[in-house]
Amino acid sequence: MNSPLRTKLLEYGREVIELELSEAKKLPARLDHNFIQACELMLTTKGKVIVSGIGKSGHIGKKIAASLASTGTPSFFMHLTEALHGDLGMVSETDIIILISYSGQANEFNYILPILKDKGIPIIAITGKKTSPLARAAKAVLDVSIEREACPMGLAPTSSSTNTLLMGDALAITVMRAKNFNEEDFARSHPAGSLGAKLLNRVKDIMRTGELIPKIPENATVFDAMLELSRTGLGLVIICNTDRHIKGVFTDGDLRRLLLKDGTLNDPIIQVMTTPGYRLPENWKAIEALKSFNDYNITAAPVVDQNDCLVGAINIHDLHQAGIS
């Protein structure tokens, strides 16, 4: 590849970005009572927000619908053509619809706009033509008009589709903030992601239970503790009575230190254990447990219920394996 062509490639790319940024900078000044009304419609609807478009507008519409759904506004995308062949049955009188079309004159509007009007479904129009049939039928008109597409032929939607995407983001995030939608709400929409793991998982969801809990009775010896440490590999053994109340804990580090100080495996565990021992409430969020481990410089702990009875055990590796970091 010769040097002049490489220079041209960079020039073309920068021109596109600069043109689109130039058009996008005009958007904030266009937000007016129409934007407020669109947000109010979305905040007060008892149904869903349906987003619809065709062509490039449809592709942008899918992203807008996904952004709305993940930020607390129930929403789905409906292809404009499919709407006229049965999908309109998914729209109820409690819904509102966002119709996206730069020209606002798609042939499909001749069929769909009268039906939406008869059903009393409010329309939010995202368009570049404020006098189009779509704009005239809408309760709120969001102006994404441009002076110039980044496409040198003015044919491929570029600046206009960027403006549409930005307007959709402005709607989604504004409504999200108005609803006081927070990180935990977001995590419920993304339970499989790292944020979901941090904010939704509780200690009781991750802890070891049943036979996986390293525990020994009060009359046990250091030898019994060593066997339990080896069996479970948690790095900690819990000393508790028959009522599951914790009397103390003993770690593999405690074992090494004891033997270095001439302790024996026959020593009663009750004489060498740490009392009362740190423990975690089962209803704590997993991220709180990790912070506690770091604050106290420990790697494992018993887990107790609201009555302070032993119900599980957990270590820092369990948290990391669950995506808590």
Short mmCIF file of C-alpha atoms in Angstrom, two decimals:
data_model
loop_
_atom_site.label_atom_id
_atom_site.label_comp_id
_atom_site.label_asym_id
_atom_site.label_seq_id
_atom_site.Cartn_x
_atom_site.Cartn_y
_atom_site.Cartn_z
CA MET A 1 0.00 0.00 0.00
CA ASN A 2 1.60 3.29 -1.08
CA SER A 3 1.97 6.32 1.16
CA PRO A 4 -0.48 8.67 -0.70
CA LEU A 5 -3.28 6.10 -0.39
CA ARG A 6 -2.59 5.63 3.31
CA THR A 7 -2.79 9.37 3.78
CA LYS A 8 -6.12 9.43 1.95
CA LEU A 9 -7.54 6.62 4.10
CA LEU A 10 -6.84 8.59 7.27
CA GLU A 11 -8.23 11.74 5.68
CA TYR A 12 -11.48 10.03 4.68
CA GLY A 13 -11.94 8.46 8.10
CA ARG A 14 -11.36 11.72 9.94
CA GLU A 15 -13.73 13.57 7.61
CA VAL A 16 -16.53 11.14 8.43
CA ILE A 17 -16.05 11.46 12.18
CA GLU A 18 -15.71 15.26 12.04
CA LEU A 19 -18.86 15.61 9.92
CA GLU A 20 -20.91 13.37 12.19
CA LEU A 21 -19.64 15.16 15.30
CA SER A 22 -20.48 18.50 13.72
CA GLU A 23 -24.08 17.41 13.09
CA ALA A 24 -24.37 15.79 16.53
CA LYS A 25 -23.32 19.00 18.28
CA LYS A 26 -26.55 20.61 17.06
CA LEU A 27 -28.76 18.09 18.86
CA PRO A 28 -28.65 19.41 22.46
CA ALA A 29 -30.16 22.76 21.45
CA ARG A 30 -33.11 20.96 19.83
CA LEU A 31 -34.28 19.29 23.01
CA ASP A 32 -37.45 21.16 23.95
CA HIS A 33 -40.99 20.50 25.16
CA ASN A 34 -41.21 17.62 22.68
CA PHE A 35 -38.37 15.81 24.44
CA ILE A 36 -40.01 16.46 27.81
CA GLN A 37 -43.33 15.13 26.53
CA ALA A 38 -41.67 12.03 25.08
CA CYS A 39 -40.01 11.29 28.43
CA GLU A 40 -43.26 11.87 30.32
CA LEU A 41 -45.09 9.47 28.01
CA MET A 42 -42.46 6.82 28.69
CA LEU A 43 -42.49 7.45 32.43
CA THR A 44 -46.27 7.26 32.79
CA THR A 45 -47.16 4.44 30.41
CA LYS A 46 -48.65 1.36 32.03
CA GLY A 47 -47.54 -0.77 29.10
CA LYS A 48 -44.38 -1.16 27.06
CA VAL A 49 -42.42 1.14 24.81
CA ILE A 50 -42.39 -0.34 21.32
CA VAL A 51 -39.72 0.87 18.91
CA SER A 52 -40.26 0.46 15.19
CA GLY A 53 -38.53 1.41 11.98
CA ILE A 54 -37.39 0.07 8.65
CA GLY A 55 -34.00 -0.18 6.95
CA LYS A 56 -31.16 1.57 8.79
CA SER A 57 -33.73 3.16 11.10
CA GLY A 58 -34.79 -0.35 12.07
CA HIS A 59 -31.24 -1.33 12.97
CA ILE A 60 -30.87 1.76 15.15
CA GLY A 61 -34.31 1.07 16.60
CA LYS A 62 -33.23 -2.37 17.79
CA LYS A 63 -30.38 -0.80 19.73
CA ILE A 64 -32.67 1.85 21.24
CA ALA A 65 -35.18 -0.79 22.33
CA ALA A 66 -32.38 -2.84 23.90
CA SER A 67 -31.04 0.22 25.74
CA LEU A 68 -34.49 1.05 27.08
CA ALA A 69 -35.10 -2.52 28.24
CA SER A 70 -31.75 -2.75 30.05
CA THR A 71 -32.20 0.58 31.82
CA GLY A 72 -35.58 -0.07 33.38
CA THR A 73 -38.09 0.73 30.62
CA PRO A 74 -39.86 -2.42 29.32
CA SER A 75 -39.40 -2.27 25.57
CA PHE A 76 -39.10 -4.35 22.41
CA PHE A 77 -38.44 -3.76 18.72
CA MET A 78 -41.10 -4.37 16.09
CA HIS A 79 -40.16 -4.26 12.41
CA LEU A 80 -42.39 -1.82 10.58
CA THR A 81 -43.18 -4.19 7.71
CA GLU A 82 -43.82 -7.14 10.02
CA ALA A 83 -46.15 -4.91 12.03
CA LEU A 84 -48.44 -4.77 9.00
CA HIS A 85 -48.43 -8.54 8.67
CA GLY A 86 -49.52 -9.58 12.13
CA ASP A 87 -47.06 -8.12 14.63
CA LEU A 88 -49.39 -5.21 15.40
CA GLY A 89 -51.24 -7.76 17.49
CA MET A 90 -48.43 -7.39 20.04
CA VAL A 91 -49.36 -3.76 20.62
CA SER A 92 -51.95 -2.97 23.28
CA GLU A 93 -53.81 0.22 24.18
CA THR A 94 -51.56 0.76 27.21
CA ASP A 95 -48.38 0.86 25.10
CA ILE A 96 -46.64 3.75 23.41
CA ILE A 97 -44.65 3.52 20.21
CA ILE A 98 -41.49 5.21 18.97
CA LEU A 99 -41.49 5.36 15.17
CA ILE A 100 -38.16 6.11 13.50
CA SER A 101 -37.91 7.47 9.97
CA TYR A 102 -35.70 10.28 8.75
CA SER A 103 -38.06 11.22 5.95
CA GLY A 104 -41.19 10.41 7.95
CA GLN A 105 -42.84 9.33 4.69
CA ALA A 106 -42.39 5.56 4.47
CA ASN A 107 -45.29 3.93 2.61
CA GLU A 108 -45.94 1.74 5.63
CA PHE A 109 -47.04 4.83 7.57
CA ASN A 110 -50.09 5.15 5.32
CA TYR A 111 -51.38 1.92 6.88
CA ILE A 112 -50.01 1.95 10.40
CA LEU A 113 -50.64 5.55 11.49
CA PRO A 114 -54.48 5.38 11.17
CA ILE A 115 -54.52 2.09 13.10
CA LEU A 116 -52.42 3.51 15.92
CA LYS A 117 -54.64 6.58 16.02
CA ASP A 118 -57.79 4.44 16.26
CA LYS A 119 -56.24 2.47 19.13
CA GLY A 120 -55.29 5.69 20.90
CA ILE A 121 -51.63 4.67 21.09
CA PRO A 122 -49.34 7.69 21.59
CA ILE A 123 -46.61 8.07 18.97
CA ILE A 124 -43.14 9.48 19.56
CA ALA A 125 -41.53 10.34 16.22
CA ILE A 126 -37.78 10.42 15.69
CA THR A 127 -37.44 12.09 12.32
CA GLY A 128 -35.54 14.65 10.30
CA LYS A 129 -38.68 16.13 8.74
CA LYS A 130 -40.88 18.00 11.22
CA THR A 131 -43.67 18.49 8.66
CA SER A 132 -43.83 14.86 7.49
CA PRO A 133 -46.92 12.63 7.87
CA LEU A 134 -45.17 10.85 10.75
CA ALA A 135 -44.42 14.10 12.57
CA ARG A 136 -48.01 15.34 12.13
CA ALA A 137 -49.37 12.15 13.67
CA ALA A 138 -47.03 12.18 16.67
CA LYS A 139 -47.58 13.53 20.18
CA ALA A 140 -43.87 14.29 20.47
CA VAL A 141 -41.47 14.97 17.59
CA LEU A 142 -37.75 14.55 18.19
CA ASP A 143 -35.78 16.40 15.52
CA VAL A 144 -32.66 14.59 14.28
CA SER A 145 -32.33 16.59 11.06
CA ILE A 146 -28.93 17.19 9.49
CA GLU A 147 -27.45 19.48 6.88
CA ARG A 148 -25.11 16.88 5.47
CA GLU A 149 -24.57 13.14 5.57
CA ALA A 150 -21.00 11.95 5.99
CA CYS A 151 -21.49 9.88 2.85
CA PRO A 152 -20.04 12.05 0.03
CA MET A 153 -22.97 11.10 -2.22
CA GLY A 154 -25.46 11.99 0.51
CA LEU A 155 -27.08 8.58 0.12
CA ALA A 156 -25.96 6.26 2.91
CA PRO A 157 -27.47 7.22 6.29
CA THR A 158 -24.47 8.24 8.39
CA SER A 159 -24.85 11.55 10.22
CA SER A 160 -28.60 11.01 10.39
CA SER A 161 -28.32 7.51 11.87
CA THR A 162 -25.77 8.76 14.41
CA ASN A 163 -28.15 11.53 15.45
CA THR A 164 -30.96 8.99 15.78
CA LEU A 165 -28.81 6.77 17.96
CA LEU A 166 -27.83 9.70 20.16
CA MET A 167 -31.45 10.79 20.53
CA GLY A 168 -32.41 7.26 21.55
CA ASP A 169 -29.65 7.19 24.14
CA ALA A 170 -30.78 10.56 25.47
CA LEU A 171 -34.30 9.19 25.92
CA ALA A 172 -33.19 5.96 27.57
CA ILE A 173 -30.75 7.49 30.02
CA THR A 174 -32.98 10.48 30.87
CA VAL A 175 -35.89 8.19 31.71
CA MET A 176 -33.55 5.87 33.62
CA ARG A 177 -32.36 8.75 35.80
CA ALA A 178 -35.88 10.03 36.33
CA LYS A 179 -36.82 6.57 37.64
CA ASN A 180 -33.80 6.54 40.00
CA PHE A 181 -32.75 3.31 38.32
CA ASN A 182 -29.58 2.20 40.10
CA GLU A 183 -26.73 -0.29 39.75
CA GLU A 184 -28.64 -3.07 41.46
CA ASP A 185 -31.64 -2.54 39.18
CA PHE A 186 -29.28 -2.68 36.20
CA ALA A 187 -27.73 -5.89 37.49
CA ARG A 188 -31.16 -7.55 37.59
CA SER A 189 -31.34 -7.02 33.83
CA HIS A 190 -27.82 -8.41 33.43
CA PRO A 191 -27.64 -11.26 35.96
CA ALA A 192 -25.03 -13.21 34.01
CA GLY A 193 -22.57 -10.34 33.79
CA SER A 194 -19.84 -9.38 36.24
CA LEU A 195 -21.99 -6.57 37.63
CA GLY A 196 -24.81 -9.04 38.27
CA ALA A 197 -22.41 -11.33 40.12
CA LYS A 198 -21.22 -8.48 42.32
CA LEU A 199 -24.54 -6.89 43.12
CA LEU A 200 -26.99 -9.79 43.15
CA ASN A 201 -25.09 -12.72 44.63
CA ARG A 202 -25.25 -13.06 48.38
CA VAL A 203 -23.00 -15.07 50.64
CA LYS A 204 -25.67 -17.78 50.97
CA ASP A 205 -25.69 -18.21 47.17
CA ILE A 206 -21.97 -19.04 47.06
CA MET A 207 -21.10 -20.59 50.43
CA ARG A 208 -20.29 -24.26 51.01
CA THR A 209 -22.94 -26.20 52.87
CA GLY A 210 -23.60 -29.63 54.36
CA GLU A 211 -20.62 -31.97 54.32
CA LEU A 212 -18.49 -29.31 52.67
CA ILE A 213 -18.47 -27.25 55.88
CA PRO A 214 -15.22 -27.88 57.79
CA LYS A 215 -16.37 -28.30 61.39
CA ILE A 216 -15.38 -30.23 64.50
CA PRO A 217 -16.87 -30.48 68.03
CA GLU A 218 -15.52 -28.71 71.12
CA ASN A 219 -13.89 -31.89 72.47
CA ALA A 220 -11.80 -32.42 69.32
CA THR A 221 -8.01 -32.23 69.12
CA VAL A 222 -5.60 -30.42 66.84
CA PHE A 223 -5.20 -33.73 64.99
CA ASP A 224 -8.96 -33.74 64.26
CA ALA A 225 -8.68 -30.16 63.04
CA MET A 226 -5.79 -31.11 60.74
CA LEU A 227 -7.82 -33.94 59.22
CA GLU A 228 -10.78 -31.62 58.62
CA LEU A 229 -8.53 -28.98 57.09
CA SER A 230 -7.15 -31.59 54.71
CA ARG A 231 -10.59 -33.00 53.89
CA THR A 232 -12.21 -29.72 52.87
CA GLY A 233 -9.30 -27.58 51.72
CA LEU A 234 -11.03 -24.40 52.86
CA GLY A 235 -8.08 -23.21 54.94
CA LEU A 236 -10.21 -23.01 58.08
CA VAL A 237 -12.03 -25.33 60.46
CA ILE A 238 -14.96 -24.26 62.65
CA ILE A 239 -15.40 -25.40 66.22
CA CYS A 240 -19.04 -25.50 67.21
CA ASN A 241 -21.38 -27.11 69.73
CA THR A 242 -24.35 -29.39 69.03
CA ASP A 243 -26.62 -26.35 68.62
CA ARG A 244 -24.43 -25.11 65.73
CA HIS A 245 -23.19 -22.14 67.74
CA ILE A 246 -19.61 -21.26 66.86
CA LYS A 247 -17.06 -21.39 69.69
CA GLY A 248 -14.00 -20.55 67.62
CA VAL A 249 -12.03 -21.11 64.43
CA PHE A 250 -8.70 -22.68 63.58
CA THR A 251 -6.81 -22.08 60.34
CA ASP A 252 -4.03 -23.89 58.52
CA GLY A 253 -1.85 -20.91 59.46
CA ASP A 254 -2.73 -21.50 63.12
CA LEU A 255 -1.67 -25.13 62.71
CA ARG A 256 1.76 -24.19 61.32
CA ARG A 257 2.36 -21.62 64.03
CA LEU A 258 1.31 -24.07 66.75
CA LEU A 259 3.71 -26.77 65.58
CA LEU A 260 6.56 -24.26 65.31
CA LYS A 261 5.94 -23.37 68.97
CA ASP A 262 6.26 -27.01 70.03
CA GLY A 263 2.50 -27.62 70.19
CA THR A 264 1.29 -31.15 69.50
CA LEU A 265 -1.45 -32.74 67.46
CA ASN A 266 -2.92 -34.08 70.70
CA ASP A 267 -3.57 -30.62 72.13
CA PRO A 268 -7.28 -29.91 72.78
CA ILE A 269 -8.55 -27.63 70.00
CA ILE A 270 -10.46 -25.52 72.50
CA GLN A 271 -7.13 -24.39 74.01
CA VAL A 272 -5.57 -23.19 70.76
CA MET A 273 -8.48 -21.98 68.64
CA THR A 274 -9.21 -18.31 67.95
CA THR A 275 -12.28 -17.07 69.80
CA PRO A 276 -14.88 -16.00 69.02
CA GLY A 277 -13.69 -16.00 65.41
CA TYR A 278 -14.90 -13.84 62.55
CA ARG A 279 -18.09 -14.88 60.80
CA LEU A 280 -20.18 -13.61 57.86
CA PRO A 281 -23.98 -13.15 57.80
CA GLU A 282 -25.55 -15.29 55.09
CA ASN A 283 -27.57 -12.37 53.69
CA TRP A 284 -24.59 -10.14 53.07
CA LYS A 285 -23.89 -9.36 49.44
CA ALA A 286 -20.93 -11.29 48.12
CA ILE A 287 -19.10 -8.06 47.29
CA GLU A 288 -19.44 -7.05 50.96
CA ALA A 289 -17.90 -10.35 51.98
CA LEU A 290 -14.93 -9.76 49.69
CA LYS A 291 -14.41 -6.28 51.12
CA SER A 292 -14.56 -7.73 54.63
CA PHE A 293 -11.94 -10.34 53.76
CA ASN A 294 -9.65 -7.62 52.44
CA ASP A 295 -10.28 -5.30 55.40
CA TYR A 296 -9.50 -8.00 57.98
CA ASN A 297 -6.78 -9.66 55.89
CA ILE A 298 -8.42 -13.08 56.08
CA THR A 299 -9.22 -15.61 53.37
CA ALA A 300 -12.02 -17.74 54.85
CA ALA A 301 -14.88 -17.48 57.33
CA PRO A 302 -17.88 -19.34 58.74
CA VAL A 303 -21.32 -18.19 57.63
CA VAL A 304 -24.15 -17.75 60.13
CA ASP A 305 -27.90 -17.15 59.96
CA GLN A 306 -29.86 -14.50 61.83
CA ASN A 307 -29.72 -16.62 64.98
CA ASP A 308 -25.91 -16.77 64.78
CA CYS A 309 -26.04 -20.49 63.95
CA LEU A 310 -23.56 -22.05 61.53
CA VAL A 311 -25.07 -22.57 58.06
CA GLY A 312 -22.05 -22.54 55.77
CA ALA A 313 -18.45 -21.58 55.08
CA ILE A 314 -16.76 -19.59 52.36
CA ASN A 315 -13.29 -18.54 51.28
CA ILE A 316 -11.90 -15.93 48.94
CA HIS A 317 -11.44 -18.47 46.13
CA ASP A 318 -15.17 -19.26 46.24
CA LEU A 319 -15.88 -15.55 45.72
CA HIS A 320 -13.44 -15.24 42.84
CA GLN A 321 -14.85 -18.32 41.12
CA ALA A 322 -18.31 -16.73 41.33
CA GLY A 323 -17.02 -13.66 39.50
CA ILE A 324 -16.64 -11.45 42.57
CA SER A 325 -13.43 -9.48 42.31
#
